[in-house]
Coordinates of N, CA and C in Angstrom, one line a residue:
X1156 N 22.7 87.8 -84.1 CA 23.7 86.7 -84.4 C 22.9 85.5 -84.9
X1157 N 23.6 85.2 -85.9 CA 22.6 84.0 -86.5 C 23.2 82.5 -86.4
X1158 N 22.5 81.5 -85.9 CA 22.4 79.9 -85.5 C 23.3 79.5 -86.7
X1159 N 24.3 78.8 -86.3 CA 24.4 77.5 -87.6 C 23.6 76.1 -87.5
X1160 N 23.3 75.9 -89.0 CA 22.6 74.8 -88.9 C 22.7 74.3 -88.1
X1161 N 23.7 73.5 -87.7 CA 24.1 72.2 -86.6 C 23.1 72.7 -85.3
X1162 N 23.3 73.8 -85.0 CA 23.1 74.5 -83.9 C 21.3 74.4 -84.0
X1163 N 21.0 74.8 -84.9 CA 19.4 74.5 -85.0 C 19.2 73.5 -85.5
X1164 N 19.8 72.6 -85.8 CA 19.2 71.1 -86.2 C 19.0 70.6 -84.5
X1165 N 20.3 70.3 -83.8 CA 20.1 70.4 -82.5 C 19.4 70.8 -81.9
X1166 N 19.2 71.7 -82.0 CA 18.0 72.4 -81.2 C 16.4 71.7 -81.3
X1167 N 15.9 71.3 -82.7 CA 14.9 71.1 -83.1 C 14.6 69.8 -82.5
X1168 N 16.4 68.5 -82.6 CA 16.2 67.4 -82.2 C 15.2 66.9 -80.6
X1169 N 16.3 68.2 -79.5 CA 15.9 68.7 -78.5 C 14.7 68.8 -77.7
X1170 N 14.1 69.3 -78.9 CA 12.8 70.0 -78.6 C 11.9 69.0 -79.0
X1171 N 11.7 68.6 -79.7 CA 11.1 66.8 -81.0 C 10.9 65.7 -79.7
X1172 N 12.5 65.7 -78.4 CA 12.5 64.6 -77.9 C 11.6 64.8 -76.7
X1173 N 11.6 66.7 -76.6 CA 10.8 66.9 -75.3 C 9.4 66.8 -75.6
X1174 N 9.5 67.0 -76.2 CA 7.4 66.6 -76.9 C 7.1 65.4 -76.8
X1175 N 8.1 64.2 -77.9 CA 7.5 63.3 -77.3 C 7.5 62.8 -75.8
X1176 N 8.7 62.9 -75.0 CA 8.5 62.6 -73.4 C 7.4 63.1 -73.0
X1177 N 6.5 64.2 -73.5 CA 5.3 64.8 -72.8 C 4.5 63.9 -72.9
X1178 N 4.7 63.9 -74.6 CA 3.8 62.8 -75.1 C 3.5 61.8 -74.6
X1179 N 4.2 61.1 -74.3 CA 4.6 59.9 -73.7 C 4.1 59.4 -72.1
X1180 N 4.3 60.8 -71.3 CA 3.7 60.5 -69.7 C 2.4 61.2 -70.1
X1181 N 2.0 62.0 -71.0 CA 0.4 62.3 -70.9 C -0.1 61.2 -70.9
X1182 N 0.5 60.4 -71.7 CA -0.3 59.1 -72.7 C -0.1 57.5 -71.6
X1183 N 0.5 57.7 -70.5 CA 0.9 56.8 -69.5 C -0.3 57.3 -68.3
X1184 N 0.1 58.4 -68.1 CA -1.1 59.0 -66.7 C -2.3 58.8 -67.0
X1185 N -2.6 59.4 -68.6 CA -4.3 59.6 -68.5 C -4.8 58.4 -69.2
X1186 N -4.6 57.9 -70.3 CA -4.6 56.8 -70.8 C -4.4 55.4 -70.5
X1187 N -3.4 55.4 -70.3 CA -2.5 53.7 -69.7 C -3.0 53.5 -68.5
X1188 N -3.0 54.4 -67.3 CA -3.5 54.5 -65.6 C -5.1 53.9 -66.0
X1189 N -5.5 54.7 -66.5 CA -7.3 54.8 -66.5 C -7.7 53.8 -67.1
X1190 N -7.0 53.4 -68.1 CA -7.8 52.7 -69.1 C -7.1 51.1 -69.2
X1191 N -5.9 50.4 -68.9 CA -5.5 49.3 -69.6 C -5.4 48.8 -67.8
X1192 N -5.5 47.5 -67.5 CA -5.1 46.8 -66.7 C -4.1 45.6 -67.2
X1193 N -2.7 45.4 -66.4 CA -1.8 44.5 -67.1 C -2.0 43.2 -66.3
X1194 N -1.8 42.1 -66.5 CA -1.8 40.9 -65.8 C -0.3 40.5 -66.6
X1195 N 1.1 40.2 -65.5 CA 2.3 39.5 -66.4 C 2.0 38.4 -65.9
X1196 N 2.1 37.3 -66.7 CA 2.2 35.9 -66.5 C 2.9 35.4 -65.6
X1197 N 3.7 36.4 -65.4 CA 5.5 36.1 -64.8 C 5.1 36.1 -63.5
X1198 N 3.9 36.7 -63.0 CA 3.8 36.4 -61.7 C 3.0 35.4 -61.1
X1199 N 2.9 34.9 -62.0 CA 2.0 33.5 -61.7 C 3.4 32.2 -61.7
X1200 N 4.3 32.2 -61.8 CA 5.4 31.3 -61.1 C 4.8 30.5 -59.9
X1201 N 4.6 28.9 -60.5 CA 4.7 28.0 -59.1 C 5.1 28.8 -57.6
X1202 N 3.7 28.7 -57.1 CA 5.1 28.7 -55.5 C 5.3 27.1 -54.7
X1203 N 6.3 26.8 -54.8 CA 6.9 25.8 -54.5 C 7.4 25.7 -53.2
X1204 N 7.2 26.1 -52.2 CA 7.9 26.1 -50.9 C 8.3 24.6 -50.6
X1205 N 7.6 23.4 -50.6 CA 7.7 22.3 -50.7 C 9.3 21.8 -50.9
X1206 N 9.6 21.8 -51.9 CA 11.0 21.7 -52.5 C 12.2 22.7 -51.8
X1207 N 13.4 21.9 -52.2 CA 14.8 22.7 -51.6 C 15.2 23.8 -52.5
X1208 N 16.0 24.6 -51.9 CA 16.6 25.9 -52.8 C 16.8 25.0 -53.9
X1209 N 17.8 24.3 -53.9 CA 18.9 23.5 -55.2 C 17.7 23.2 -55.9
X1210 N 16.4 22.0 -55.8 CA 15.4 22.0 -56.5 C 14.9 23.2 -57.6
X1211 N 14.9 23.9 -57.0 CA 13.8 25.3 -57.2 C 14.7 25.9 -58.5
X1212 N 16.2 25.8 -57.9 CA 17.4 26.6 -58.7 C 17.4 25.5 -59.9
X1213 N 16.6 24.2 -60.3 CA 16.8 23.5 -61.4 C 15.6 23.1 -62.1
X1214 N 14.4 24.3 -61.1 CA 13.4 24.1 -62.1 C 13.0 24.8 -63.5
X1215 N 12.3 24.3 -64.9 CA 12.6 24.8 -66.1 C 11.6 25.9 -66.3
X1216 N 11.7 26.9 -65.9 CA 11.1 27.9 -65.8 C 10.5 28.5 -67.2
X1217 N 10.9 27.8 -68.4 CA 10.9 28.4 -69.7 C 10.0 27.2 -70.1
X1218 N 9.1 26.4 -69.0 CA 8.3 25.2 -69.0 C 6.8 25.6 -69.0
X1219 N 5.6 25.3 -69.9 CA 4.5 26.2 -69.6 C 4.2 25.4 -68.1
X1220 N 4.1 24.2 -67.5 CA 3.9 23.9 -66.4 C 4.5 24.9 -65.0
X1221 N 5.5 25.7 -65.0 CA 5.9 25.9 -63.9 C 5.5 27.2 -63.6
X1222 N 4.2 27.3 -64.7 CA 3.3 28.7 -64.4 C 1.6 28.2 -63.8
X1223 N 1.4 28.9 -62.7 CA 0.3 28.3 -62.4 C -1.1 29.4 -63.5
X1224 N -1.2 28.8 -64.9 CA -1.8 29.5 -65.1 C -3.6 29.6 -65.6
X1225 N -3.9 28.5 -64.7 CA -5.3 28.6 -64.3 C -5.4 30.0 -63.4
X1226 N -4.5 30.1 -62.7 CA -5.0 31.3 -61.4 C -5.0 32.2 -62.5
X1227 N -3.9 32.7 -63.3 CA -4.5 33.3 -64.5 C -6.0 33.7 -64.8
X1228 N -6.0 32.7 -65.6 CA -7.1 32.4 -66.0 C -8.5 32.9 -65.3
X1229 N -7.8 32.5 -63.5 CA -9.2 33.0 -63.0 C -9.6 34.2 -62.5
X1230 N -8.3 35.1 -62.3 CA -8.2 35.9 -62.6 C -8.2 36.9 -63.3
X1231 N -8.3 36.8 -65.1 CA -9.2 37.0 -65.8 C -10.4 37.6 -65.8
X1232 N -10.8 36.5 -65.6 CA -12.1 36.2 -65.7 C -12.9 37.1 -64.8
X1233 N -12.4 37.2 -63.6 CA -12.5 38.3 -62.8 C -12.8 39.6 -62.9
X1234 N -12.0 40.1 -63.8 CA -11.8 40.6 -64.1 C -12.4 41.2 -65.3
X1235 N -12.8 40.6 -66.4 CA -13.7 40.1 -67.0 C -15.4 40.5 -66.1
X1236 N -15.7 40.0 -65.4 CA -16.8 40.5 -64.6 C -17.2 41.8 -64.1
X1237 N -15.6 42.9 -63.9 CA -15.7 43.6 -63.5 C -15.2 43.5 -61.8
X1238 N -14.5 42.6 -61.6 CA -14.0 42.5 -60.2 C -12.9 42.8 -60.1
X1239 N -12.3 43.1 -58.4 CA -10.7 43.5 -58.6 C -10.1 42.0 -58.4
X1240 N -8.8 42.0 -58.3 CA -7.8 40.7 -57.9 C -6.9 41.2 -57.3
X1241 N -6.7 40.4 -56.4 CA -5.0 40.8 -55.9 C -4.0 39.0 -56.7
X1242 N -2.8 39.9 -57.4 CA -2.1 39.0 -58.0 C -0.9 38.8 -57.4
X1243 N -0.4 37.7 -57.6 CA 1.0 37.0 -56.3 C 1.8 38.3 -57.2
X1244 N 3.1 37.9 -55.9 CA 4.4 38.6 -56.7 C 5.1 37.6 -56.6
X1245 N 6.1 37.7 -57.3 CA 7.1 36.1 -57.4 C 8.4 36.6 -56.9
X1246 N 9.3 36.0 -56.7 CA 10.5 36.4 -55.9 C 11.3 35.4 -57.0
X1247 N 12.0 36.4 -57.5 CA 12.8 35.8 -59.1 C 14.2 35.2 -58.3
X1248 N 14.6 35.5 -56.7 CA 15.6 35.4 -56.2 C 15.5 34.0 -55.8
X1249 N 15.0 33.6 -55.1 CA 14.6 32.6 -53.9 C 13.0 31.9 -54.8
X1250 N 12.8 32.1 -56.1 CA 12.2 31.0 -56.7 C 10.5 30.9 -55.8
X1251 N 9.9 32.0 -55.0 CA 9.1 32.0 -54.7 C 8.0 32.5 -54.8
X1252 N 6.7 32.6 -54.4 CA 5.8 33.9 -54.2 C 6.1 34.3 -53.0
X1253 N 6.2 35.6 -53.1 CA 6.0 36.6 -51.5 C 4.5 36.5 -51.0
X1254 N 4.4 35.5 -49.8 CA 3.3 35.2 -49.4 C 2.1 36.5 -48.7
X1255 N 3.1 37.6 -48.3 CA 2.6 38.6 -47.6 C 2.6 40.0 -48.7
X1256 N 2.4 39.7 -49.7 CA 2.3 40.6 -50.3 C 1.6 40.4 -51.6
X1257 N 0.5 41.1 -52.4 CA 0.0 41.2 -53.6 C -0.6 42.2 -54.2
X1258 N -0.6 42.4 -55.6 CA -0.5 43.3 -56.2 C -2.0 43.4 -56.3
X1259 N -3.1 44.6 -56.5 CA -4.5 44.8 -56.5 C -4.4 45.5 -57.9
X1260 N -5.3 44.5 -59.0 CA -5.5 44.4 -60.4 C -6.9 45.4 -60.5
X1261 N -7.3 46.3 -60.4 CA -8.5 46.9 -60.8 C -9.1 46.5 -62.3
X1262 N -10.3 46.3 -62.6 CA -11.0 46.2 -64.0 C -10.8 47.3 -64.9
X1263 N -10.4 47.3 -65.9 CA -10.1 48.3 -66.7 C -10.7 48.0 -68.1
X1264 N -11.2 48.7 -68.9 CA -11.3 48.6 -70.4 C -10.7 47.7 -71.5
X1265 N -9.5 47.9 -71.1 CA -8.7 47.2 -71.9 C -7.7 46.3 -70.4
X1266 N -7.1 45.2 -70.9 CA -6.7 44.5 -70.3 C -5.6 43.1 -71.1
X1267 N -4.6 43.8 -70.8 CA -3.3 42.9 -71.2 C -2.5 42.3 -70.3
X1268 N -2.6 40.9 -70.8 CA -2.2 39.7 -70.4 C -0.9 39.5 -71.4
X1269 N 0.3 39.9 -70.5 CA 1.6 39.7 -71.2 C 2.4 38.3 -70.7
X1270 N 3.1 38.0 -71.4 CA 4.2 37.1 -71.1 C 4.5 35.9 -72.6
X1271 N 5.4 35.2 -72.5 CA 5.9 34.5 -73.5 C 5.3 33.5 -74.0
X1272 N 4.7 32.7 -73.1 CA 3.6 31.3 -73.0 C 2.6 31.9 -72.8
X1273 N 1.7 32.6 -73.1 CA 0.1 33.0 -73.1 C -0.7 32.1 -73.8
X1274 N 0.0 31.8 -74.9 CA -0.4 31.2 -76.0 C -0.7 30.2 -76.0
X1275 N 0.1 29.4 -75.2 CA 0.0 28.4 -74.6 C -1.3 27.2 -74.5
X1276 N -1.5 28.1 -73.6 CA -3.3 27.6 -73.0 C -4.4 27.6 -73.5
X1277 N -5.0 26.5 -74.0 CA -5.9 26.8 -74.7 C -7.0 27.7 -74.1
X1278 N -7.3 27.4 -72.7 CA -8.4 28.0 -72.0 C -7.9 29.3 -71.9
X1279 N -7.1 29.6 -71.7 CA -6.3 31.1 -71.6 C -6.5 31.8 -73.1
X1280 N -5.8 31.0 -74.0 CA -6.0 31.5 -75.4 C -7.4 31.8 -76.0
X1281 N -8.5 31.1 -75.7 CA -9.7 31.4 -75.9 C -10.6 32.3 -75.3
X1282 N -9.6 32.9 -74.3 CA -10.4 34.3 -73.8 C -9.9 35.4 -74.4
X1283 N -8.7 35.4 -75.5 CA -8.5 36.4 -75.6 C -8.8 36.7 -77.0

């Protein structure tokens, strides 16, 4: 019995998308795991406990100030040496850092420093 086109164009799409998905978690597990460390900016958010919810809920987040991003930086740098970090996590809800909890940055080969304001900083910008 023989395929109609459709039937094997389909098929081929299919098969194209399962490759790349392989593609894709080989290239995450063995590659990305081993080799890149991420730093997001985004988790360097002021922690502000100091101030009231309503404060916190009208601070300008889209401000390079309301990133603490020396710790960045020194983190980095750290990093940079070959050291590990533990990095805040920010609480996008309640405008905070989770004081009991941080993320452990291992040194990696490559190392990407994401977020919108990176650019920002001169001292930040000059390490990269």
């Amino acid at each position: 019995k023989r395929q109609s086109r459709t039937s094997l164009s389909s098929n081929f799409h299919r098969h194209c998308k399962s490759i790349f998905f392989h593609f894709l978690l080989i290239y995450h597990n063995f590659l990305v795991q081993k080799n890149v460390a991420v730093l997001p900016h985004d988790n360097y958010y002021r922690h502000r406990p100091d101030l009231s919810d309503e404060e916190r809920d009208n601070i300008n987040f889209d401000h390079p100030d309301s990133l603490e991003t020396e710790l960045l930086c020194t983190h980095l740098q750290a990093l940079l040496r070959g050291e590990e970090v533990n990095i805040p996590v920010y609480n996008f809800t309640t405008h905070l850092r989770q004081t009991d909890r941080t993320i452990r940055i291992r040194p990696k080969p490559i190392i990407l420093v994401e977020g919108i304001l990176i650019l920002h900083d001169p001292v930040l910008r000059s390490m990269m």
